[in-house]
PDB file of C-alpha atoms in Angstrom:
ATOM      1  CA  UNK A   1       7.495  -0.323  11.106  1.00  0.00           C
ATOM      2  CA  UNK A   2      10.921   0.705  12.242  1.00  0.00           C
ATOM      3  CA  UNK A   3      11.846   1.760  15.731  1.00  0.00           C
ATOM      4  CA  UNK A   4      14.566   3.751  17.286  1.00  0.00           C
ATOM      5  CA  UNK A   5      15.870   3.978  20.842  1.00  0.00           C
ATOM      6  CA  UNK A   6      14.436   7.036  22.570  1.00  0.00           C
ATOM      7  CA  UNK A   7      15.140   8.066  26.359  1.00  0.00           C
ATOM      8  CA  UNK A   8      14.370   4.580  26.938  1.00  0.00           C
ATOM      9  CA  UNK A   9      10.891   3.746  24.888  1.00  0.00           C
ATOM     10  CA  UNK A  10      10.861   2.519  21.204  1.00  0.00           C
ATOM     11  CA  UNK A  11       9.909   4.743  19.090  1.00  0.00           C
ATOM     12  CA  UNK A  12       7.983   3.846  15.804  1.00  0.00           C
ATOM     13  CA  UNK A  13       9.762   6.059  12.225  1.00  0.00           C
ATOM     14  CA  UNK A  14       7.696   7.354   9.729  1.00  0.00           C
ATOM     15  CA  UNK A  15       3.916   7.016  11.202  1.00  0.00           C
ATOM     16  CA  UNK A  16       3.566  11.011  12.218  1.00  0.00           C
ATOM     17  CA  UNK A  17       0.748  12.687  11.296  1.00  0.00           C
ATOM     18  CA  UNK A  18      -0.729  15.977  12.025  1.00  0.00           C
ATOM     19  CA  UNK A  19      -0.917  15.269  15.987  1.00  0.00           C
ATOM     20  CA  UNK A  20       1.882  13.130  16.399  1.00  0.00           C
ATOM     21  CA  UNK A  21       2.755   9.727  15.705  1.00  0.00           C
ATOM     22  CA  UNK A  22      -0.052   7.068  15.739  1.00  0.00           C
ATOM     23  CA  UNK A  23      -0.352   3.261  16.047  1.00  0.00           C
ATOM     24  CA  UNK A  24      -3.010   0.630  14.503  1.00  0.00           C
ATOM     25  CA  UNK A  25      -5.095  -1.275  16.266  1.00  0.00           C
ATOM     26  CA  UNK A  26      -5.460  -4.867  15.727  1.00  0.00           C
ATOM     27  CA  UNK A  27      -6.272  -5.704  12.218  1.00  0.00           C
ATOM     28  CA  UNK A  28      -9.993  -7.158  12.148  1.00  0.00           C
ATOM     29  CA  UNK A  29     -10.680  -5.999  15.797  1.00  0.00           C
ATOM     30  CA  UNK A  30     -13.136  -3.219  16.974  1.00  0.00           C
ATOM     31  CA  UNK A  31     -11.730  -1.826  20.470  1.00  0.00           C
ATOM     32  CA  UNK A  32     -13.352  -0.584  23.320  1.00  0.00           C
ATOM     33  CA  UNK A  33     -12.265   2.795  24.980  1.00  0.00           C
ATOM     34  CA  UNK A  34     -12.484   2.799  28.658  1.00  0.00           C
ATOM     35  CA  UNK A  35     -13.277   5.507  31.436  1.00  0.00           C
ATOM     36  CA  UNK A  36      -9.783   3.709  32.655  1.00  0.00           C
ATOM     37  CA  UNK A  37      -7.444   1.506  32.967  1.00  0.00           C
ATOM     38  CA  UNK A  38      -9.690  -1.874  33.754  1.00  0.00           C
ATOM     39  CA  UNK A  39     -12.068  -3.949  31.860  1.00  0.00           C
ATOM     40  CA  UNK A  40     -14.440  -3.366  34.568  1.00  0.00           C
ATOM     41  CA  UNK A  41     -14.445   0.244  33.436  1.00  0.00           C
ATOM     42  CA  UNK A  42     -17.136   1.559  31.648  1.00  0.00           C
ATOM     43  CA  UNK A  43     -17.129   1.798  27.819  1.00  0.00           C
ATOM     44  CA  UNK A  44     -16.883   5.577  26.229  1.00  0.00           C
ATOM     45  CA  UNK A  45     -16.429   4.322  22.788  1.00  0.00           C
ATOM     46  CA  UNK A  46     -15.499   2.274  20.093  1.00  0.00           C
ATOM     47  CA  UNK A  47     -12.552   2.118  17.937  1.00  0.00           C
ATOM     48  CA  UNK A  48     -13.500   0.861  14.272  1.00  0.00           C
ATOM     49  CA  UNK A  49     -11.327  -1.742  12.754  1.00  0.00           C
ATOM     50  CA  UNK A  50      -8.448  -0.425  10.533  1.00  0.00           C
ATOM     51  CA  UNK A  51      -7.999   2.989  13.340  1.00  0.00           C
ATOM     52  CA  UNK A  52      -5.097   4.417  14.614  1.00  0.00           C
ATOM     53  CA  UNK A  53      -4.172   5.894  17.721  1.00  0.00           C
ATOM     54  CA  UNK A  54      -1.992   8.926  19.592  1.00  0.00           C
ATOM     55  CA  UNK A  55      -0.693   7.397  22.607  1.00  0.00           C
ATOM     56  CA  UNK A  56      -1.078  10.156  25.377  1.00  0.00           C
ATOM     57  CA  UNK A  57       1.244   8.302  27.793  1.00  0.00           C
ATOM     58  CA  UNK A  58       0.395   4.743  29.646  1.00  0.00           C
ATOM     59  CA  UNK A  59      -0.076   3.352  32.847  1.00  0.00           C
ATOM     60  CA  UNK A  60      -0.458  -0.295  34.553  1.00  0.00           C
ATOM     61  CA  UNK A  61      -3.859  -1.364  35.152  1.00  0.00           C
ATOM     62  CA  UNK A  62      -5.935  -4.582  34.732  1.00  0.00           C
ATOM     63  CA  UNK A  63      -4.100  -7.808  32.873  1.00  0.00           C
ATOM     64  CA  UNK A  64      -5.399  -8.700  29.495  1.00  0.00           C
ATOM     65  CA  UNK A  65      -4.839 -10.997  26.836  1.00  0.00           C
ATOM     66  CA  UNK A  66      -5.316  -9.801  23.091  1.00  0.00           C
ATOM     67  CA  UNK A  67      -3.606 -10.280  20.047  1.00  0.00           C
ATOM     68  CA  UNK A  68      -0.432  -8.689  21.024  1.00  0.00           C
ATOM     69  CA  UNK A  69       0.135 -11.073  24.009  1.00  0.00           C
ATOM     70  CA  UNK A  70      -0.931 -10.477  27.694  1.00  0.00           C
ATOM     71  CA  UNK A  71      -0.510  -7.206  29.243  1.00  0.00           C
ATOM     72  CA  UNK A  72      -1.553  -4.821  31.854  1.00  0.00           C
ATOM     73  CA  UNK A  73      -0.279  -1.452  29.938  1.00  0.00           C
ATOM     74  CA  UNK A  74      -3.390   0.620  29.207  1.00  0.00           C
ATOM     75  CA  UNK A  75      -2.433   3.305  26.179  1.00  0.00           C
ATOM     76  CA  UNK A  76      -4.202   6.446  27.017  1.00  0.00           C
ATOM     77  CA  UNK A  77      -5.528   8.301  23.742  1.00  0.00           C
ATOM     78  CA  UNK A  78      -7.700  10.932  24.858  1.00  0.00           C
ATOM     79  CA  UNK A  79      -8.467  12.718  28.107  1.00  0.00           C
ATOM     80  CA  UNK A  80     -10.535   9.848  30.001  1.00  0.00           C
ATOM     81  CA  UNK A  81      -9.983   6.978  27.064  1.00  0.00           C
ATOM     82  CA  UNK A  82      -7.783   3.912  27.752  1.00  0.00           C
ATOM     83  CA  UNK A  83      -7.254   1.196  25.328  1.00  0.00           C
ATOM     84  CA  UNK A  84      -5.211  -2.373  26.182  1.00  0.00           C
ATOM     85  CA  UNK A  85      -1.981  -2.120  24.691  1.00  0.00           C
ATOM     86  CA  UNK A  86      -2.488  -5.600  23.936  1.00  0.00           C
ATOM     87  CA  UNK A  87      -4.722  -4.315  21.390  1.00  0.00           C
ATOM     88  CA  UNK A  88      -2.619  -1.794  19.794  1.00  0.00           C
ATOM     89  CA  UNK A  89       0.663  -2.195  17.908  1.00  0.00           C
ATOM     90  CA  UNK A  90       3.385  -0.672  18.795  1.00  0.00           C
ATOM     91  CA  UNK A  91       6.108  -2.340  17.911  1.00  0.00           C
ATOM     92  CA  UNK A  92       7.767  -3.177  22.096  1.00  0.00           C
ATOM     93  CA  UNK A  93       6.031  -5.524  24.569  1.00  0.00           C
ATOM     94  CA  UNK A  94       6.845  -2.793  26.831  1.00  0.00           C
ATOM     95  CA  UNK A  95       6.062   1.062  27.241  1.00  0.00           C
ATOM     96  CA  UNK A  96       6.095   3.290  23.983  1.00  0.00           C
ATOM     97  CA  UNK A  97       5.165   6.730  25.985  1.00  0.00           C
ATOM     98  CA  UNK A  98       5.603   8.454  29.381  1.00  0.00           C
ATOM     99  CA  UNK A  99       3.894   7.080  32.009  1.00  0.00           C
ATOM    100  CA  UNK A 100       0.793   9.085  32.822  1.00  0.00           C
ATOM    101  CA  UNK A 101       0.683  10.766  36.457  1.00  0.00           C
ATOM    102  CA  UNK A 102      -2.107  11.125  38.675  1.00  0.00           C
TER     103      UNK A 102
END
């Protein structure tokens, strides 16, 4: 994956699809999509190993440690649904999308 300079956040090339462009999760890993940005936020789902996601924006929340490094950017996906970006990758060790507000 090839990335471009964008306003200030890397941008992946070539991974659009119909909603936008989307990143992998982890190879091997099933994640877990919080109610927010904390693992002491409930679980709403799981991703499936091999998935992709739409980053909605991101925000700072709880530290973690995954197989991208240690992090506390949370990648939001979905109205409600937070994944670790440490989870997810996108290419920068730092943001990829707007920040969310509110």
């Amino acid at each position: 994956m090839t990335t471009q300079d964008f306003q200030g956040y890397a941008e992946p090339v070539g991974e659009a699809l119909a909603g936008g462009v989307t990143y992998p999760i982890a190879p091997g890993y099933q994640v877990n999509v919080r109610q927010g940005p904390g693992t002491d936020s409930p679980v709403v789902r799981r991703l499936s190993a091999g998935a992709r996601v739409e980053i909605r924006c991101q925000q700072h929340g709880q530290w973690v440690s995954g197989p991208y490094g240690t992090s506390d950017i949370w990648d939001n996906i979905a109205p409600g649904e937070y994944v670790s970006d440490t989870y997810v990758h996108t290419g920068s060790d730092g943001m990829v999308a707007p920040s969310c507000v509110g």
